[in-house]
PDB file of C-alpha atoms and ligand atoms in Angstrom:
ATOM      1  CA  UNK R  11      -3.102  17.940   0.570  1.00  0.00           C
ATOM      2  CA  UNK R  12      -6.692  17.138   1.349  1.00  0.00           C
ATOM      3  CA  UNK R  13      -7.186  15.774   4.892  1.00  0.00           C
ATOM      4  CA  UNK R  14     -10.490  14.045   5.628  1.00  0.00           C
ATOM      5  CA  UNK R  15     -11.170  13.257   9.288  1.00  0.00           C
ATOM      6  CA  UNK R  16     -13.864  10.669   9.947  1.00  0.00           C
ATOM      7  CA  UNK R  17     -15.278   9.038  13.060  1.00  0.00           C
ATOM      8  CA  UNK R  18     -13.892   5.546  12.904  1.00  0.00           C
ATOM      9  CA  UNK R  19     -12.335   2.678  10.912  1.00  0.00           C
ATOM     10  CA  UNK R  20     -15.564   1.840   9.077  1.00  0.00           C
ATOM     11  CA  UNK R  21     -16.086   5.435   7.926  1.00  0.00           C
ATOM     12  CA  UNK R  22     -12.422   5.627   6.858  1.00  0.00           C
ATOM     13  CA  UNK R  23     -12.828   2.451   4.808  1.00  0.00           C
ATOM     14  CA  UNK R  24     -16.045   3.723   3.204  1.00  0.00           C
ATOM     15  CA  UNK R  25     -14.404   7.016   2.266  1.00  0.00           C
ATOM     16  CA  UNK R  26     -11.382   5.326   0.659  1.00  0.00           C
ATOM     17  CA  UNK R  27     -13.581   2.790  -1.163  1.00  0.00           C
ATOM     18  CA  UNK R  28     -15.699   5.665  -2.474  1.00  0.00           C
ATOM     19  CA  UNK R  29     -12.610   7.435  -3.861  1.00  0.00           C
ATOM     20  CA  UNK R  30     -11.405   4.205  -5.504  1.00  0.00           C
ATOM     21  CA  UNK R  31     -14.823   3.425  -6.990  1.00  0.00           C
ATOM     22  CA  UNK R  32     -14.937   6.906  -8.499  1.00  0.00           C
ATOM     23  CA  UNK R  33     -11.516   6.296 -10.054  1.00  0.00           C
ATOM     24  CA  UNK R  34     -12.537   2.875 -11.426  1.00  0.00           C
ATOM     25  CA  UNK R  35     -15.812   4.257 -12.793  1.00  0.00           C
ATOM     26  CA  UNK R  36     -14.109   7.184 -14.504  1.00  0.00           C
ATOM     27  CA  UNK R  37     -11.314   5.013 -15.884  1.00  0.00           C
ATOM     28  CA  UNK R  38     -12.139   1.286 -16.023  1.00  0.00           C
ATOM     29  CA  UNK R  39      -8.593   0.616 -17.240  1.00  0.00           C
ATOM     30  CA  UNK R  40      -7.020   2.292 -14.212  1.00  0.00           C
ATOM     31  CA  UNK R  41      -3.635   1.254 -12.921  1.00  0.00           C
ATOM     32  CA  UNK R  42      -3.969   1.049  -9.144  1.00  0.00           C
ATOM     33  CA  UNK R  43      -1.178   0.905  -6.586  1.00  0.00           C
ATOM     34  CA  UNK R  44      -2.338  -1.255  -3.687  1.00  0.00           C
ATOM     35  CA  UNK R  45      -1.354  -1.652  -0.055  1.00  0.00           C
ATOM     36  CA  UNK R  46      -1.565  -4.435   2.502  1.00  0.00           C
ATOM     37  CA  UNK R  47      -1.737  -4.386   6.298  1.00  0.00           C
ATOM     38  CA  UNK R  48      -4.804  -4.124   8.496  1.00  0.00           C
ATOM     39  CA  UNK R  49      -5.766  -0.600   7.391  1.00  0.00           C
ATOM     40  CA  UNK R  50      -7.130  -1.428   3.889  1.00  0.00           C
ATOM     41  CA  UNK R  51      -8.835  -4.725   4.849  1.00  0.00           C
ATOM     42  CA  UNK R  52     -12.345  -3.315   4.919  1.00  0.00           C
ATOM     43  CA  UNK R  53     -11.726  -1.247   1.790  1.00  0.00           C
ATOM     44  CA  UNK R  54     -11.130  -4.499  -0.106  1.00  0.00           C
ATOM     45  CA  UNK R  55     -14.332  -5.971   1.364  1.00  0.00           C
ATOM     46  CA  UNK R  56     -16.294  -2.954   0.149  1.00  0.00           C
ATOM     47  CA  UNK R  57     -14.744  -3.218  -3.331  1.00  0.00           C
ATOM     48  CA  UNK R  58     -15.676  -6.916  -3.457  1.00  0.00           C
ATOM     49  CA  UNK R  59     -19.263  -5.976  -2.504  1.00  0.00           C
ATOM     50  CA  UNK R  60     -19.241  -3.351  -5.256  1.00  0.00           C
ATOM     51  CA  UNK R  61     -18.070  -5.998  -7.733  1.00  0.00           C
ATOM     52  CA  UNK R  62     -20.798  -8.371  -6.504  1.00  0.00           C
ATOM     53  CA  UNK R  63     -23.344  -5.682  -7.326  1.00  0.00           C
ATOM     54  CA  UNK R  64     -22.173  -5.842 -10.949  1.00  0.00           C
ATOM     55  CA  UNK R  65     -19.034  -3.698 -11.257  1.00  0.00           C
ATOM     56  CA  UNK R  66     -16.493  -4.905 -13.789  1.00  0.00           C
ATOM     57  CA  UNK R  67     -12.843  -4.918 -12.711  1.00  0.00           C
ATOM     58  CA  UNK R  68     -11.513  -6.747 -15.771  1.00  0.00           C
ATOM     59  CA  UNK R  69      -9.766  -3.666 -17.155  1.00  0.00           C
ATOM     60  CA  UNK R  70      -7.747  -2.940 -14.019  1.00  0.00           C
ATOM     61  CA  UNK R  71      -4.036  -3.427 -13.529  1.00  0.00           C
ATOM     62  CA  UNK R  72      -2.649  -3.422  -9.985  1.00  0.00           C
ATOM     63  CA  UNK R  73       0.796  -3.023  -8.469  1.00  0.00           C
ATOM     64  CA  UNK R  74       1.349  -3.779  -4.820  1.00  0.00           C
ATOM     65  CA  UNK R  75       3.744  -1.705  -2.817  1.00  0.00           C
ATOM     66  CA  UNK R  76       5.856  -4.441  -1.337  1.00  0.00           C
ATOM     67  CA  UNK R  77       6.568  -8.053  -0.455  1.00  0.00           C
ATOM     68  CA  UNK R  78       8.635  -9.757   2.225  1.00  0.00           C
ATOM     69  CA  UNK R  79      11.916 -11.249   1.022  1.00  0.00           C
ATOM     70  CA  UNK R  80      11.968 -14.973   1.738  1.00  0.00           C
ATOM     71  CA  UNK R  81       8.218 -15.596   1.710  1.00  0.00           C
ATOM     72  CA  UNK R  82       6.861 -17.498  -1.270  1.00  0.00           C
ATOM     73  CA  UNK R  83       3.548 -16.493  -2.798  1.00  0.00           C
ATOM     74  CA  UNK R  84       1.927 -19.465  -1.038  1.00  0.00           C
ATOM     75  CA  UNK R  85       3.161 -18.418   2.417  1.00  0.00           C
ATOM     76  CA  UNK R  86       0.141 -17.406   4.532  1.00  0.00           C
ATOM     77  CA  UNK R  87       1.815 -14.135   5.556  1.00  0.00           C
ATOM     78  CA  UNK R  88       3.074 -13.170   2.117  1.00  0.00           C
ATOM     79  CA  UNK R  89       1.482 -10.082   0.676  1.00  0.00           C
ATOM     80  CA  UNK R  90       0.595 -11.974  -2.527  1.00  0.00           C
ATOM     81  CA  UNK R  91      -1.416 -14.380  -0.368  1.00  0.00           C
ATOM     82  CA  UNK R  92      -3.053 -11.457   1.482  1.00  0.00           C
ATOM     83  CA  UNK R  93      -4.089  -9.879  -1.824  1.00  0.00           C
ATOM     84  CA  UNK R  94      -5.450 -13.135  -3.237  1.00  0.00           C
ATOM     85  CA  UNK R  95      -7.428 -13.887  -0.084  1.00  0.00           C
ATOM     86  CA  UNK R  96      -8.785 -10.428   0.560  1.00  0.00           C
ATOM     87  CA  UNK R  97      -9.323  -9.099  -2.919  1.00  0.00           C
ATOM     88  CA  UNK R  98      -8.069 -10.671  -6.150  1.00  0.00           C
ATOM     89  CA  UNK R  99      -9.778 -14.059  -5.854  1.00  0.00           C
ATOM     90  CA  UNK R 100     -13.171 -12.414  -5.213  1.00  0.00           C
ATOM     91  CA  UNK R 101     -13.244 -10.094  -8.241  1.00  0.00           C
ATOM     92  CA  UNK R 102     -12.665 -10.366 -11.983  1.00  0.00           C
ATOM     93  CA  UNK R 103      -9.281  -8.653 -12.191  1.00  0.00           C
ATOM     94  CA  UNK R 104      -7.161 -10.660 -14.622  1.00  0.00           C
ATOM     95  CA  UNK R 105      -4.545 -12.493 -12.506  1.00  0.00           C
ATOM     96  CA  UNK R 106      -1.854 -11.619 -15.053  1.00  0.00           C
ATOM     97  CA  UNK R 107      -2.577  -7.949 -14.442  1.00  0.00           C
ATOM     98  CA  UNK R 108      -1.973  -8.167 -10.688  1.00  0.00           C
ATOM     99  CA  UNK R 109       1.625  -7.420  -9.836  1.00  0.00           C
ATOM    100  CA  UNK R 110       3.240  -8.112  -6.454  1.00  0.00           C
ATOM    101  CA  UNK R 111       7.046  -8.329  -6.234  1.00  0.00           C
ATOM    102  CA  UNK R 112       8.330 -11.862  -5.795  1.00  0.00           C
ATOM    103  CA  UNK R 113       9.976 -12.435  -2.424  1.00  0.00           C
ATOM    104  CA  UNK R 114      11.781 -15.572  -3.483  1.00  0.00           C
ATOM    105  CA  UNK R 115      13.459 -14.625  -6.721  1.00  0.00           C
ATOM    106  CA  UNK R 116      17.082 -15.701  -7.342  1.00  0.00           C
ATOM    107  CA  UNK R 117      17.989 -12.182  -8.368  1.00  0.00           C
ATOM    108  CA  UNK R 118      16.155  -9.598  -6.228  1.00  0.00           C
ATOM    109  CA  UNK R 119      17.897  -6.638  -7.916  1.00  0.00           C
ATOM    110  CA  UNK R 120      16.629  -7.810 -11.289  1.00  0.00           C
ATOM    111  CA  UNK R 121      13.160  -8.338  -9.801  1.00  0.00           C
ATOM    112  CA  UNK R 122      13.182  -4.689  -8.660  1.00  0.00           C
ATOM    113  CA  UNK R 123      14.304  -3.472 -12.081  1.00  0.00           C
ATOM    114  CA  UNK R 124      11.592  -5.478 -13.825  1.00  0.00           C
ATOM    115  CA  UNK R 125       8.964  -4.201 -11.372  1.00  0.00           C
ATOM    116  CA  UNK R 126       9.781  -0.597 -12.214  1.00  0.00           C
ATOM    117  CA  UNK R 127       9.715  -1.497 -15.893  1.00  0.00           C
ATOM    118  CA  UNK R 128       6.289  -3.147 -15.595  1.00  0.00           C
ATOM    119  CA  UNK R 129       4.866  -0.027 -13.910  1.00  0.00           C
ATOM    120  CA  UNK R 130       6.199   2.119 -16.761  1.00  0.00           C
ATOM    121  CA  UNK R 131       4.887  -0.311 -19.395  1.00  0.00           C
ATOM    122  CA  UNK R 132       1.436  -0.132 -17.791  1.00  0.00           C
ATOM    123  CA  UNK R 133       1.536   3.641 -18.238  1.00  0.00           C
ATOM    124  CA  UNK R 134       2.296   4.549 -14.611  1.00  0.00           C
ATOM    125  CA  UNK R 135       0.071   4.374 -11.535  1.00  0.00           C
ATOM    126  CA  UNK R 136      -3.152   6.391 -11.653  1.00  0.00           C
ATOM    127  CA  UNK R 137      -4.008   6.041  -7.980  1.00  0.00           C
ATOM    128  CA  UNK R 138      -1.743   4.778  -5.214  1.00  0.00           C
ATOM    129  CA  UNK R 139      -3.341   3.559  -1.982  1.00  0.00           C
ATOM    130  CA  UNK R 140      -1.159   3.781   1.121  1.00  0.00           C
ATOM    131  CA  UNK R 141      -1.247   2.818   4.760  1.00  0.00           C
ATOM    132  CA  UNK R 142       1.383   4.212   7.091  1.00  0.00           C
ATOM    133  CA  UNK R 143       3.717   2.605   9.596  1.00  0.00           C
ATOM    134  CA  UNK R 144       3.811   3.897  13.165  1.00  0.00           C
ATOM    135  CA  UNK R 145       7.277   5.239  12.267  1.00  0.00           C
ATOM    136  CA  UNK R 146       5.743   6.978   9.211  1.00  0.00           C
ATOM    137  CA  UNK R 147       7.044   4.451   6.687  1.00  0.00           C
ATOM    138  CA  UNK R 148       5.147   4.177   3.401  1.00  0.00           C
ATOM    139  CA  UNK R 149       5.390   0.886   1.547  1.00  0.00           C
ATOM    140  CA  UNK R 150       8.400  -0.493   3.416  1.00  0.00           C
ATOM    141  CA  UNK R 151      10.410   2.699   3.032  1.00  0.00           C
ATOM    142  CA  UNK R 152      11.794   3.092   6.514  1.00  0.00           C
ATOM    143  CA  UNK R 153      13.057   6.375   8.046  1.00  0.00           C
ATOM    144  CA  UNK R 154      16.197   7.490   6.229  1.00  0.00           C
ATOM    145  CA  UNK R 155      15.174   6.145   2.793  1.00  0.00           C
ATOM    146  CA  UNK R 156      16.201   8.720   0.167  1.00  0.00           C
ATOM    147  CA  UNK R 157      13.355  10.498  -1.599  1.00  0.00           C
ATOM    148  CA  UNK R 158      14.822   9.528  -4.987  1.00  0.00           C
ATOM    149  CA  UNK R 159      14.660   5.771  -4.239  1.00  0.00           C
ATOM    150  CA  UNK R 160      12.961   3.416  -6.679  1.00  0.00           C
ATOM    151  CA  UNK R 161      11.912  -0.223  -6.150  1.00  0.00           C
ATOM    152  CA  UNK R 162      14.625  -1.872  -4.091  1.00  0.00           C
ATOM    153  CA  UNK R 163      15.479  -4.421  -1.437  1.00  0.00           C
ATOM    154  CA  UNK R 164      15.133  -2.809   1.982  1.00  0.00           C
ATOM    155  CA  UNK R 165      15.950  -3.715   5.582  1.00  0.00           C
ATOM    156  CA  UNK R 166      12.999  -3.533   7.937  1.00  0.00           C
ATOM    157  CA  UNK R 167      13.471  -1.450  11.060  1.00  0.00           C
ATOM    158  CA  UNK R 168      13.197  -3.019  14.484  1.00  0.00           C
ATOM    159  CA  UNK R 169       9.974  -1.127  15.183  1.00  0.00           C
ATOM    160  CA  UNK R 170       8.385  -2.441  11.958  1.00  0.00           C
ATOM    161  CA  UNK R 171       9.440  -5.998  12.751  1.00  0.00           C
ATOM    162  CA  UNK R 172       7.819  -5.587  16.195  1.00  0.00           C
ATOM    163  CA  UNK R 173       4.657  -4.006  14.712  1.00  0.00           C
ATOM    164  CA  UNK R 174       4.269  -6.822  12.186  1.00  0.00           C
ATOM    165  CA  UNK R 175       5.102  -9.663  14.606  1.00  0.00           C
ATOM    166  CA  UNK R 176       1.390  -9.860  15.428  1.00  0.00           C
ATOM    167  CA  UNK R 177       0.830 -11.635  12.109  1.00  0.00           C
ATOM    168  CA  UNK R 178       3.438 -14.332  12.804  1.00  0.00           C
ATOM    169  CA  UNK R 179       3.712 -17.055  15.474  1.00  0.00           C
ATOM    170  CA  UNK R 180       7.018 -15.713  16.779  1.00  0.00           C
ATOM    171  CA  UNK R 181       8.996 -12.525  16.165  1.00  0.00           C
ATOM    172  CA  UNK R 182      11.866 -14.627  14.776  1.00  0.00           C
ATOM    173  CA  UNK R 183       9.641 -15.603  11.847  1.00  0.00           C
ATOM    174  CA  UNK R 184       9.152 -12.003  10.715  1.00  0.00           C
ATOM    175  CA  UNK R 185      11.325 -11.434   7.634  1.00  0.00           C
ATOM    176  CA  UNK R 186      13.991  -8.767   8.074  1.00  0.00           C
ATOM    177  CA  UNK R 187      14.016  -7.638   4.442  1.00  0.00           C
ATOM    178  CA  UNK R 188      11.464  -6.729   1.830  1.00  0.00           C
ATOM    179  CA  UNK R 189      11.213  -5.564  -1.750  1.00  0.00           C
ATOM    180  CA  UNK R 190       9.463  -2.213  -1.751  1.00  0.00           C
ATOM    181  CA  UNK R 191       8.505   0.399  -4.298  1.00  0.00           C
ATOM    182  CA  UNK R 192      10.715   3.390  -3.582  1.00  0.00           C
ATOM    183  CA  UNK R 193       9.630   6.842  -2.448  1.00  0.00           C
ATOM    184  CA  UNK R 194      10.117   8.153  -5.988  1.00  0.00           C
ATOM    185  CA  UNK R 195       8.018   5.294  -7.402  1.00  0.00           C
ATOM    186  CA  UNK R 196       5.190   6.209  -5.013  1.00  0.00           C
ATOM    187  CA  UNK R 197       5.503   9.923  -5.726  1.00  0.00           C
ATOM    188  CA  UNK R 198       5.169   9.295  -9.478  1.00  0.00           C
ATOM    189  CA  UNK R 199       1.569   8.104  -9.006  1.00  0.00           C
ATOM    190  CA  UNK R 200      -0.879  10.647 -10.395  1.00  0.00           C
ATOM    191  CA  UNK R 201      -2.978  10.551  -7.245  1.00  0.00           C
ATOM    192  CA  UNK R 202      -2.269   9.239  -3.749  1.00  0.00           C
ATOM    193  CA  UNK R 203      -4.726   8.193  -1.035  1.00  0.00           C
ATOM    194  CA  UNK R 204      -3.336   7.425   2.413  1.00  0.00           C
ATOM    195  CA  UNK R 205      -5.454   5.975   5.196  1.00  0.00           C
ATOM    196  CA  UNK R 206      -4.764   5.563   8.896  1.00  0.00           C
ATOM    197  CA  UNK R 207      -6.711   4.770  12.012  1.00  0.00           C
ATOM    198  CA  UNK R 208      -5.935   4.543  15.700  1.00  0.00           C
ATOM    199  CA  UNK R 209      -3.823   6.512  18.151  1.00  0.00           C
ATOM    200  CA  UNK R 210      -0.680   4.532  17.330  1.00  0.00           C
ATOM    201  CA  UNK R 211      -0.622   6.358  13.976  1.00  0.00           C
ATOM    202  CA  UNK R 212      -1.205   9.878  15.367  1.00  0.00           C
ATOM    203  CA  UNK R 213       2.464  10.880  15.472  1.00  0.00           C
ATOM    204  CA  UNK R 214       3.113   9.518  11.972  1.00  0.00           C
ATOM    205  CA  UNK R 215       0.077  11.397  10.628  1.00  0.00           C
ATOM    206  CA  UNK R 216       1.241  14.606  12.261  1.00  0.00           C
ATOM    207  CA  UNK R 217       4.616  14.133  10.555  1.00  0.00           C
ATOM    208  CA  UNK R 218       3.007  13.359   7.204  1.00  0.00           C
ATOM    209  CA  UNK R 219       0.678  16.357   7.241  1.00  0.00           C
ATOM    210  CA  UNK R 220       2.383  19.069   9.287  1.00  0.00           C
ATOM    211  CA  UNK R 221       5.913  17.948  10.081  1.00  0.00           C
ATOM    212  CA  UNK R 222       9.185  19.005   8.511  1.00  0.00           C
ATOM    213  CA  UNK R 223       9.735  17.355   5.134  1.00  0.00           C
ATOM    214  CA  UNK R 224      12.582  14.965   5.776  1.00  0.00           C
ATOM    215  CA  UNK R 225      13.607  11.400   4.833  1.00  0.00           C
ATOM    216  CA  UNK R 226      13.547  10.691   8.595  1.00  0.00           C
ATOM    217  CA  UNK R 227       9.743  10.889   8.309  1.00  0.00           C
ATOM    218  CA  UNK R 228       9.134   9.111   4.990  1.00  0.00           C
ATOM    219  CA  UNK R 229       5.441  10.069   4.690  1.00  0.00           C
ATOM    220  CA  UNK R 230       6.342  13.774   5.006  1.00  0.00           C
ATOM    221  CA  UNK R 231       7.360  13.605   1.328  1.00  0.00           C
ATOM    222  CA  UNK R 232       3.659  13.503   0.476  1.00  0.00           C
ATOM    223  CA  UNK R 233       3.476  17.234   1.231  1.00  0.00           C
ATOM    224  CA  UNK R 234       5.379  17.680  -2.059  1.00  0.00           C
ATOM    225  CA  UNK R 235       2.823  15.731  -4.138  1.00  0.00           C
ATOM    226  CA  UNK R 236       0.166  17.713  -6.044  1.00  0.00           C
ATOM    227  CA  UNK R 237      -2.753  15.334  -5.413  1.00  0.00           C
ATOM    228  CA  UNK R 238      -2.901  13.606  -2.024  1.00  0.00           C
ATOM    229  CA  UNK R 239      -5.918  12.720   0.092  1.00  0.00           C
ATOM    230  CA  UNK R 240      -5.356  11.583   3.658  1.00  0.00           C
ATOM    231  CA  UNK R 241      -8.302   9.801   5.264  1.00  0.00           C
ATOM    232  CA  UNK R 242      -7.926   9.398   9.018  1.00  0.00           C
ATOM    233  CA  UNK R 243     -10.107   8.573  11.967  1.00  0.00           C
ATOM    234  CA  UNK R 244     -10.242  10.917  14.929  1.00  0.00           C
ATOM    235  CA  UNK R 245      -7.653   8.963  16.926  1.00  0.00           C
ATOM    236  CA  UNK R 246      -5.100   9.114  14.100  1.00  0.00           C
ATOM    237  CA  UNK R 247      -5.900  12.813  13.600  1.00  0.00           C
ATOM    238  CA  UNK R 248      -5.566  13.638  17.288  1.00  0.00           C
ATOM    239  CA  UNK R 249      -2.225  15.464  16.961  1.00  0.00           C
ATOM    240  CA  UNK R 250      -3.257  17.620  13.962  1.00  0.00           C
TER     241      UNK R 250
HETATM  242  C1  GLP N  30       3.243  -2.588   6.766  1.00  0.00           C
HETATM  243  C2  GLP N  30       3.194  -2.371   5.242  1.00  0.00           C
HETATM  244  C3  GLP N  30       2.732  -0.993   4.909  1.00  0.00           C
HETATM  245  C4  GLP N  30       1.543  -0.666   5.768  1.00  0.00           C
HETATM  246  C5  GLP N  30       1.976  -0.518   7.204  1.00  0.00           C
HETATM  247  C6  GLP N  30       0.839  -0.300   8.183  1.00  0.00           C
HETATM  248  O1  GLP N  30       4.477  -2.845   7.268  1.00  0.00           O
HETATM  249  N1  GLP N  30       4.394  -2.647   4.532  1.00  0.00           N
HETATM  250  O2  GLP N  30       2.440  -0.910   3.520  1.00  0.00           O
HETATM  251  O3  GLP N  30       0.955   0.529   5.359  1.00  0.00           O
HETATM  252  O4  GLP N  30       2.822  -1.543   7.610  1.00  0.00           O
HETATM  253  O5  GLP N  30       0.179  -1.490   8.464  1.00  0.00           O
HETATM  254  P1  GLP N  30      -1.207  -1.574   9.199  1.00  0.00           P
HETATM  255  O6  GLP N  30      -2.213  -1.080   8.209  1.00  0.00           O
HETATM  256  O7  GLP N  30      -1.390  -3.024   9.511  1.00  0.00           O
HETATM  257  O8  GLP N  30      -1.122  -0.712  10.393  1.00  0.00           O
END
């Protein structure tokens, strides 16, 4: 595990963007696993700037980690909407090669099965980008999720619902379920890059990097992966 400690959010974003640009340059047909949340926002901005300077993203395929159950792709807080607004609509990735689970499918179990199948058909994920929840969740894999889990419907923990309420008008509007890649799905990526900033992530980062490997701390599983880079600002690294 390679831990990179930087000064602040901007440096963290630059470091992660640099790693992604290297991946895209080396393999223009990369399959990228993408994350949402506030952590990667500036990374997407930097990738858009890179595209505006002439970089071609038309060979890329992307798979997002998760989506809220019950939110349509037009809902302002859906992760599909987040990806369109912050990244996809500003670059030349082919829309048909951008995968985000559907939160409003009639048959969520089937949606999960097809999502796993699509990842396999694409040849697997070359580089998975991750944020981390304050309870150390990755994707929406909450504490207690088995390490052998694949894409599935999950219940969000109370702490996650509280953390994410800031994006909604009221806490009652925060969905209580999501479709999320499983821990095993994430661990199958060839390379993983996790980013975190701020003191509210310090405990989770300690658990991910130095804690006991246990499903109670989902990100601790990353210690078992052969190629992980963790990019953190000083506040998030404060317990290391
Ligand atoms: C959300 C997402 C995660 C994300 C995490 C941290 O619930 N499902 O993929 O990494 O919480 O979010 P943020 O970056 O906003 O702190």
